[in-house]
mmCIF file of C-alpha atoms in Angstrom:
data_model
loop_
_atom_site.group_PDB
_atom_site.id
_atom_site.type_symbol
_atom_site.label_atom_id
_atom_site.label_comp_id
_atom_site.label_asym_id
_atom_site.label_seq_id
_atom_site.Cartn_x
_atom_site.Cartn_y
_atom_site.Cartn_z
ATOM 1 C CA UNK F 195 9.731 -19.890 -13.554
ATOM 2 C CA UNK F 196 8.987 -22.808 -11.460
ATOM 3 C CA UNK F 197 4.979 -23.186 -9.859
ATOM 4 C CA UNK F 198 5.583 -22.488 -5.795
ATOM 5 C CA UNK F 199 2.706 -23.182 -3.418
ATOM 6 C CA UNK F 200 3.116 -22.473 0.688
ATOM 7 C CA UNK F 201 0.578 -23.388 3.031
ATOM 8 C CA UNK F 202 -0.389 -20.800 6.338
ATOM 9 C CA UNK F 203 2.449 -18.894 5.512
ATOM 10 C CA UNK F 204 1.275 -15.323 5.348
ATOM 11 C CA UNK F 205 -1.131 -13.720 7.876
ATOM 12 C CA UNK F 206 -2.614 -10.853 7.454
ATOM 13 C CA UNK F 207 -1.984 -7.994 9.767
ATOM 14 C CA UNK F 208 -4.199 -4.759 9.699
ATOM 15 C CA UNK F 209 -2.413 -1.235 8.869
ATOM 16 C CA UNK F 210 -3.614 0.175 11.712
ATOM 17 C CA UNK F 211 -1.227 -2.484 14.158
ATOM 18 C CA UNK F 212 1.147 -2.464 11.955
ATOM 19 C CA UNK F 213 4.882 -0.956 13.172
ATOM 20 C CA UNK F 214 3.116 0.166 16.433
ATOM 21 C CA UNK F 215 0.294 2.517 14.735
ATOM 22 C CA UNK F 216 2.993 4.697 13.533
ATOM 23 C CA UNK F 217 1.618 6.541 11.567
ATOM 24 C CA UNK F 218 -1.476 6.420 13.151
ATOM 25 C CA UNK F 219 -3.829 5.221 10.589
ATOM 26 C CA UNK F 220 -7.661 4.223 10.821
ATOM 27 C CA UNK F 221 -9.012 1.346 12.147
ATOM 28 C CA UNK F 222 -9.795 -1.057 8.914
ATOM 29 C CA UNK F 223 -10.824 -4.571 10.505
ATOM 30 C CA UNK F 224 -11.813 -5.774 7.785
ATOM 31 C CA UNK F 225 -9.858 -9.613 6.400
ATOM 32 C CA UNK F 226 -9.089 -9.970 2.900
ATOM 33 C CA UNK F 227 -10.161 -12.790 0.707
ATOM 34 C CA UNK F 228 -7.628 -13.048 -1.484
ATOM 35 C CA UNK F 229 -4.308 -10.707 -1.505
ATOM 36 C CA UNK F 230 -1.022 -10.046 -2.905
ATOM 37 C CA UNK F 231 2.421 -10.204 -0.699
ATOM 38 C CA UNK F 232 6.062 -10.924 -1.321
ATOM 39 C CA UNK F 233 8.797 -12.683 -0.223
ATOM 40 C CA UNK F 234 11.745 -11.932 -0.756
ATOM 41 C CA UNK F 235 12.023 -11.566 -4.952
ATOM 42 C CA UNK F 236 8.735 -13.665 -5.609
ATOM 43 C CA UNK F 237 5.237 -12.427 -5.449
ATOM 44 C CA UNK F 238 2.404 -14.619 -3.910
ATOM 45 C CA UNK F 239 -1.269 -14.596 -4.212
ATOM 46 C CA UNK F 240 -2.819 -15.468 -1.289
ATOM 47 C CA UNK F 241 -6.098 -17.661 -0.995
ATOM 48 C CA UNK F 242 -7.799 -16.544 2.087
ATOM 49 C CA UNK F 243 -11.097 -18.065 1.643
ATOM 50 C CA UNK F 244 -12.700 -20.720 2.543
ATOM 51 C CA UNK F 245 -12.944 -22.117 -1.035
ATOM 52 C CA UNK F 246 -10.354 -24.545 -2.656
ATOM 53 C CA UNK F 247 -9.916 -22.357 -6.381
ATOM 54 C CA UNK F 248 -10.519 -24.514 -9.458
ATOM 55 C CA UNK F 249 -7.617 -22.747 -11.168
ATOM 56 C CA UNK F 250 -5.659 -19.968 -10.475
ATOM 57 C CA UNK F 251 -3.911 -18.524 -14.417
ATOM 58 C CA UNK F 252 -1.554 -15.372 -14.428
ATOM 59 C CA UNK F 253 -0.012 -13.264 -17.108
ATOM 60 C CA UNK F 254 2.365 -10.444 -16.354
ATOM 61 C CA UNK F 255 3.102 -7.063 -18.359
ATOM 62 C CA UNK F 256 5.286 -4.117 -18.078
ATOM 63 C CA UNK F 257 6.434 -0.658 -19.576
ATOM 64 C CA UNK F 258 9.282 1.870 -19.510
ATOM 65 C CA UNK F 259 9.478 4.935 -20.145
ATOM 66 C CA UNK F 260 12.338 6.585 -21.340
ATOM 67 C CA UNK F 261 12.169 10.248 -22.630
ATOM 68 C CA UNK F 262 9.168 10.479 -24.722
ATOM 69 C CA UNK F 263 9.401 6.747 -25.815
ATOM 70 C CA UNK F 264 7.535 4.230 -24.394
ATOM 71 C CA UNK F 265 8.764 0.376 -24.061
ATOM 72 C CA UNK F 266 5.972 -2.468 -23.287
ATOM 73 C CA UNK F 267 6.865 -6.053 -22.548
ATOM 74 C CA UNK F 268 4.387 -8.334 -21.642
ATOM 75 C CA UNK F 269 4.900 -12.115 -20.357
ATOM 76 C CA UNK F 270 4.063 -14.876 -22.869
ATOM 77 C CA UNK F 271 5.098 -17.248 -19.685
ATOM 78 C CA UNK F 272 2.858 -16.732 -16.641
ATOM 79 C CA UNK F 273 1.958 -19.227 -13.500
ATOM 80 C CA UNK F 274 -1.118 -21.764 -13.874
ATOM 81 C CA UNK F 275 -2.186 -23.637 -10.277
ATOM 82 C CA UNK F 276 -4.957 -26.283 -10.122
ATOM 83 C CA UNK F 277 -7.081 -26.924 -6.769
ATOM 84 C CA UNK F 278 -5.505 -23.776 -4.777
ATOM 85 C CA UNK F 279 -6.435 -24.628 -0.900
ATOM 86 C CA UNK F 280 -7.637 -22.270 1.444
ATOM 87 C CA UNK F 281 -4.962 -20.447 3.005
ATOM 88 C CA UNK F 282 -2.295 -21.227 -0.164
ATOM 89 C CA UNK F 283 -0.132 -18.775 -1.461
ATOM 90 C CA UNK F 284 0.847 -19.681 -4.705
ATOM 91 C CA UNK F 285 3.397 -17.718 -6.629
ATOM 92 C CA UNK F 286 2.390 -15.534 -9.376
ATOM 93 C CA UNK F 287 5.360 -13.356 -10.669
ATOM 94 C CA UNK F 288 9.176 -13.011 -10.041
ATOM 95 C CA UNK F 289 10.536 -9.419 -9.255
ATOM 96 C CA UNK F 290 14.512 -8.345 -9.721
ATOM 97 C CA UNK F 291 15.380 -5.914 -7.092
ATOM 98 C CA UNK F 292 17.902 -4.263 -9.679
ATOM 99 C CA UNK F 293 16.407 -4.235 -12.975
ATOM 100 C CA UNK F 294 12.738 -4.303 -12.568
ATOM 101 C CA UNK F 295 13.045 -0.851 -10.970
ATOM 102 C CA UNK F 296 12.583 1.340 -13.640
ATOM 103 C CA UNK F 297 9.734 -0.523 -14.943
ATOM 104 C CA UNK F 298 6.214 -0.264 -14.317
ATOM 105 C CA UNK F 299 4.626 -3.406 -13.584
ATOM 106 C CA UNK F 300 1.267 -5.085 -13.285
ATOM 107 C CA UNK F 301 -0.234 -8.601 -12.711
ATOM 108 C CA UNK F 302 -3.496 -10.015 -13.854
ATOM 109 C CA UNK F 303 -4.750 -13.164 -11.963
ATOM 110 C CA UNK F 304 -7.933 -15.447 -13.467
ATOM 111 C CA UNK F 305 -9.626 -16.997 -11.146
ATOM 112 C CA UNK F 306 -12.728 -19.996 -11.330
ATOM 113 C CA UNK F 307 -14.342 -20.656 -8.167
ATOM 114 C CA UNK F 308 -17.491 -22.802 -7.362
ATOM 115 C CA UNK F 309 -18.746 -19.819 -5.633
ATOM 116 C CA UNK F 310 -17.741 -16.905 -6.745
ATOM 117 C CA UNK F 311 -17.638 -17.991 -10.396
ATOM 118 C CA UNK F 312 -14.605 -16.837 -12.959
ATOM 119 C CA UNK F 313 -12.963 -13.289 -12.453
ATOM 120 C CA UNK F 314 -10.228 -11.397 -13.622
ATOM 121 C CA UNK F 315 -8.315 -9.035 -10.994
ATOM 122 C CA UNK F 316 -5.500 -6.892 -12.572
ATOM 123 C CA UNK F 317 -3.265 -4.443 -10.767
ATOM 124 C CA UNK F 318 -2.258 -0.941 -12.120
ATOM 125 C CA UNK F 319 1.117 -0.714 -13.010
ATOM 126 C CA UNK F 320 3.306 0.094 -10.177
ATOM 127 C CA UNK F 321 7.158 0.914 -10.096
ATOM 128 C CA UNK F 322 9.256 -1.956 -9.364
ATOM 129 C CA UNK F 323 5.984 -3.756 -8.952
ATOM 130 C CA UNK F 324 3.775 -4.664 -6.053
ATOM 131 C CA UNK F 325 4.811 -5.622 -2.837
ATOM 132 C CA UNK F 326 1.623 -6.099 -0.837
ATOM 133 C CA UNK F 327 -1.890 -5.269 -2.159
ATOM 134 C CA UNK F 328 -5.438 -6.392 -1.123
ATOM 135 C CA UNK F 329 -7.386 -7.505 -4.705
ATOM 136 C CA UNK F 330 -10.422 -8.637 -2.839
ATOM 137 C CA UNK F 331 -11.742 -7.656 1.030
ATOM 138 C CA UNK F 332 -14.471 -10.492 2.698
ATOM 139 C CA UNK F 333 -17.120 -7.336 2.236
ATOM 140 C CA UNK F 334 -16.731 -7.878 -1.568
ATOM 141 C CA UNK F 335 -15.083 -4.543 -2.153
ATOM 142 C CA UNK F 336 -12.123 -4.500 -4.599
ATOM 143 C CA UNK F 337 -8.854 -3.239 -3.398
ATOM 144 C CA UNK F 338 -8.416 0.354 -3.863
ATOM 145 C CA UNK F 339 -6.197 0.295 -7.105
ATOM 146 C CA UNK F 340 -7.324 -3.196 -8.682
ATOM 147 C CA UNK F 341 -9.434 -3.426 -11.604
ATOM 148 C CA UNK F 342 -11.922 -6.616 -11.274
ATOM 149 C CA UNK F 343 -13.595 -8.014 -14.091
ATOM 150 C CA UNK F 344 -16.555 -11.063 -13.301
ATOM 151 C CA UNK F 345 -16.886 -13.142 -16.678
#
């Protein structure tokens, strides 16, 4: 699981312009600070503030269901990123299209900031895991199924 960083690569585009406001949804003009995207297999946190991150720490976990049984994993390995720029993405988790279907997966990213001080943001378990998901809007609201812990 090799540490990837990309600079200015992912812009964020409202819903509401999204694939020609089809559906129409509601006007949300509001930028996220920091955000989840993929590309292609690999997930990417994105720094959108104008902070560079002290450190950036993940761990990953997952379950299964099958019948009445349930199967957790969780990640021993995760990513760990030092001085995180503004505008970074830095790559926090590795999907497979095939067999990470049937599992629910979450992420939980640590962050220490100058700023905003240390703070855990963990997803809720999502099938096949998450392809795009705000953690953290510029009007300091959470994203709507992230759970944010401040230290």
């Amino acid at each position: 699981m090799p540490n990837q960083r990309l600079q200015s690569s992912f812009k964020w585009i409202p819903l509401h312009l999204r694939n020609s406001g089809f559906p129409p949804r509601k006007h949300d003009m509001r930028m996220p600070i920091f955000w989840l995207t993929r590309k292609g297999n690999d997930l990417f946190f994105v720094n959108d503030s104008d902070e560079t991150l002290d450190l950036v720490t993940t761990e990953s976990g997952s379950f299964q269901t099958c019948d009445d049984a349930v199967m957790g994993i969780s990640s021993d390995e995760g990513y760990r990123y030092s001085d995180v720029k503004p505008h970074e993405a830095v790559k926090v988790e590795e999907y497979d299209d095939f067999y990470d279907t049937d599992f629910l997966l979450q992420v939980s990213i640590f962050v220490q900031s100058k700023t905003r001080g240390n703070f855990l943001m963990r997803t809720l378990p999502q099938k096949g895991g998450v392809s795009e998901l705000v953690l953290f809007w510029e009007t300091d609201e959470t994203g709507k199924i992230v759970y944010f812990e401040k230290e």
